[in-house]
Amino acid sequence: MSEMGRNEIGLAEGRWLWRRLSVFVASAALWLLLARAVGRTAPADLPRVADGLMGLIALMLVLYLVAPTAQQMIAMLANLRLRLAAGGKG
């Protein structure tokens, strides 16, 4: 079996299912929180609260698009260990 096929079967991260699901759920929860904050916050405080929640939503989306998967992180750490063991040559 090829390495790519093994990665897709071995870890859920290979398919990004859990990553997509967690970002979707967190984004939906933050949007719901933002909608409730609009109704409950005093008008003077609303811009600060909305900015903070929109910042969290933006952070979640950036992490979803840019962050490495667990497989990539393990590969980077293994490569780093090999380089350190070789005295930093690589």
Short mmCIF file of C-alpha atoms in Angstrom, two decimals:
data_model
loop_
_atom_site.label_atom_id
_atom_site.label_comp_id
_atom_site.label_asym_id
_atom_site.label_seq_id
_atom_site.Cartn_x
_atom_site.Cartn_y
_atom_site.Cartn_z
CA MET A 1 0.00 0.00 0.00
CA SER A 2 1.33 3.45 -0.80
CA GLU A 3 2.34 5.87 1.96
CA MET A 4 -0.50 8.24 1.08
CA GLY A 5 -3.09 5.46 1.32
CA ARG A 6 -1.67 4.41 4.68
CA ASN A 7 -1.89 7.98 6.01
CA GLU A 8 -5.51 8.36 4.97
CA ILE A 9 -6.51 5.13 6.66
CA GLY A 10 -4.33 5.48 9.78
CA LEU A 11 -5.20 8.96 11.00
CA ALA A 12 -8.37 10.99 10.64
CA GLU A 13 -6.20 14.05 9.99
CA GLY A 14 -5.30 12.61 6.61
CA ARG A 15 -8.83 13.23 5.46
CA TRP A 16 -9.21 16.53 7.38
CA LEU A 17 -12.66 15.37 8.52
CA TRP A 18 -12.13 16.17 12.20
CA ARG A 19 -10.35 19.39 11.42
CA ARG A 20 -13.19 20.58 9.20
CA LEU A 21 -15.82 19.45 11.66
CA SER A 22 -14.20 21.15 14.64
CA VAL A 23 -13.74 24.44 12.76
CA PHE A 24 -17.32 24.31 11.50
CA VAL A 25 -18.73 23.66 14.98
CA ALA A 26 -16.52 26.29 16.62
CA SER A 27 -17.37 28.87 13.95
CA ALA A 28 -21.08 28.19 14.26
CA ALA A 29 -20.84 28.50 18.06
CA LEU A 30 -18.93 31.79 17.78
CA TRP A 31 -21.47 33.18 15.30
CA LEU A 32 -24.27 32.18 17.69
CA LEU A 33 -22.42 33.85 20.55
CA LEU A 34 -21.99 36.97 18.43
CA ALA A 35 -25.69 37.03 17.58
CA ARG A 36 -26.65 36.69 21.26
CA ALA A 37 -24.09 39.34 22.26
CA VAL A 38 -25.74 41.82 19.90
CA GLY A 39 -29.04 41.42 21.71
CA ARG A 40 -27.70 41.46 25.28
CA THR A 41 -24.85 43.94 25.26
CA ALA A 42 -25.24 47.61 26.00
CA PRO A 43 -24.90 49.67 22.83
CA ALA A 44 -21.74 51.39 24.10
CA ASP A 45 -19.91 48.07 24.67
CA LEU A 46 -21.11 46.29 21.56
CA PRO A 47 -18.26 47.25 19.17
CA ARG A 48 -15.61 45.91 21.58
CA VAL A 49 -17.45 42.61 22.12
CA ALA A 50 -18.16 42.14 18.42
CA ASP A 51 -14.54 42.88 17.48
CA GLY A 52 -13.27 40.27 19.94
CA LEU A 53 -15.64 37.57 18.70
CA MET A 54 -14.94 38.33 15.05
CA GLY A 55 -11.24 38.11 15.86
CA LEU A 56 -11.77 34.63 17.29
CA ILE A 57 -13.66 33.58 14.18
CA ALA A 58 -10.84 34.90 11.98
CA LEU A 59 -8.27 33.05 14.09
CA MET A 60 -10.18 29.78 13.73
CA LEU A 61 -10.36 30.19 9.97
CA VAL A 62 -6.65 31.03 9.68
CA LEU A 63 -5.72 28.02 11.81
CA TYR A 64 -7.93 25.84 9.65
CA LEU A 65 -6.33 27.04 6.43
CA VAL A 66 -2.69 27.38 7.51
CA ALA A 67 -2.00 25.14 10.50
CA PRO A 68 -0.15 21.89 9.84
CA THR A 69 -1.83 18.58 10.44
CA ALA A 70 -0.66 16.23 13.16
CA GLN A 71 1.09 14.12 10.52
CA GLN A 72 3.06 17.11 9.26
CA MET A 73 4.02 18.14 12.79
CA ILE A 74 5.29 14.62 13.60
CA ALA A 75 7.31 14.58 10.37
CA MET A 76 8.82 18.00 11.20
CA LEU A 77 9.74 16.86 14.73
CA ALA A 78 11.30 13.65 13.42
CA ASN A 79 13.32 15.64 10.90
CA LEU A 80 14.41 18.05 13.64
CA ARG A 81 15.54 15.16 15.87
CA LEU A 82 17.57 13.69 13.03
CA ARG A 83 19.22 17.03 12.36
CA LEU A 84 20.00 17.57 16.04
CA ALA A 85 21.44 14.06 16.30
CA ALA A 86 23.63 14.77 13.27
CA GLY A 87 24.97 17.93 14.88
CA GLY A 88 22.77 20.40 13.03
CA LYS A 89 23.98 19.44 9.56
CA GLY A 90 21.32 18.87 7.03
#
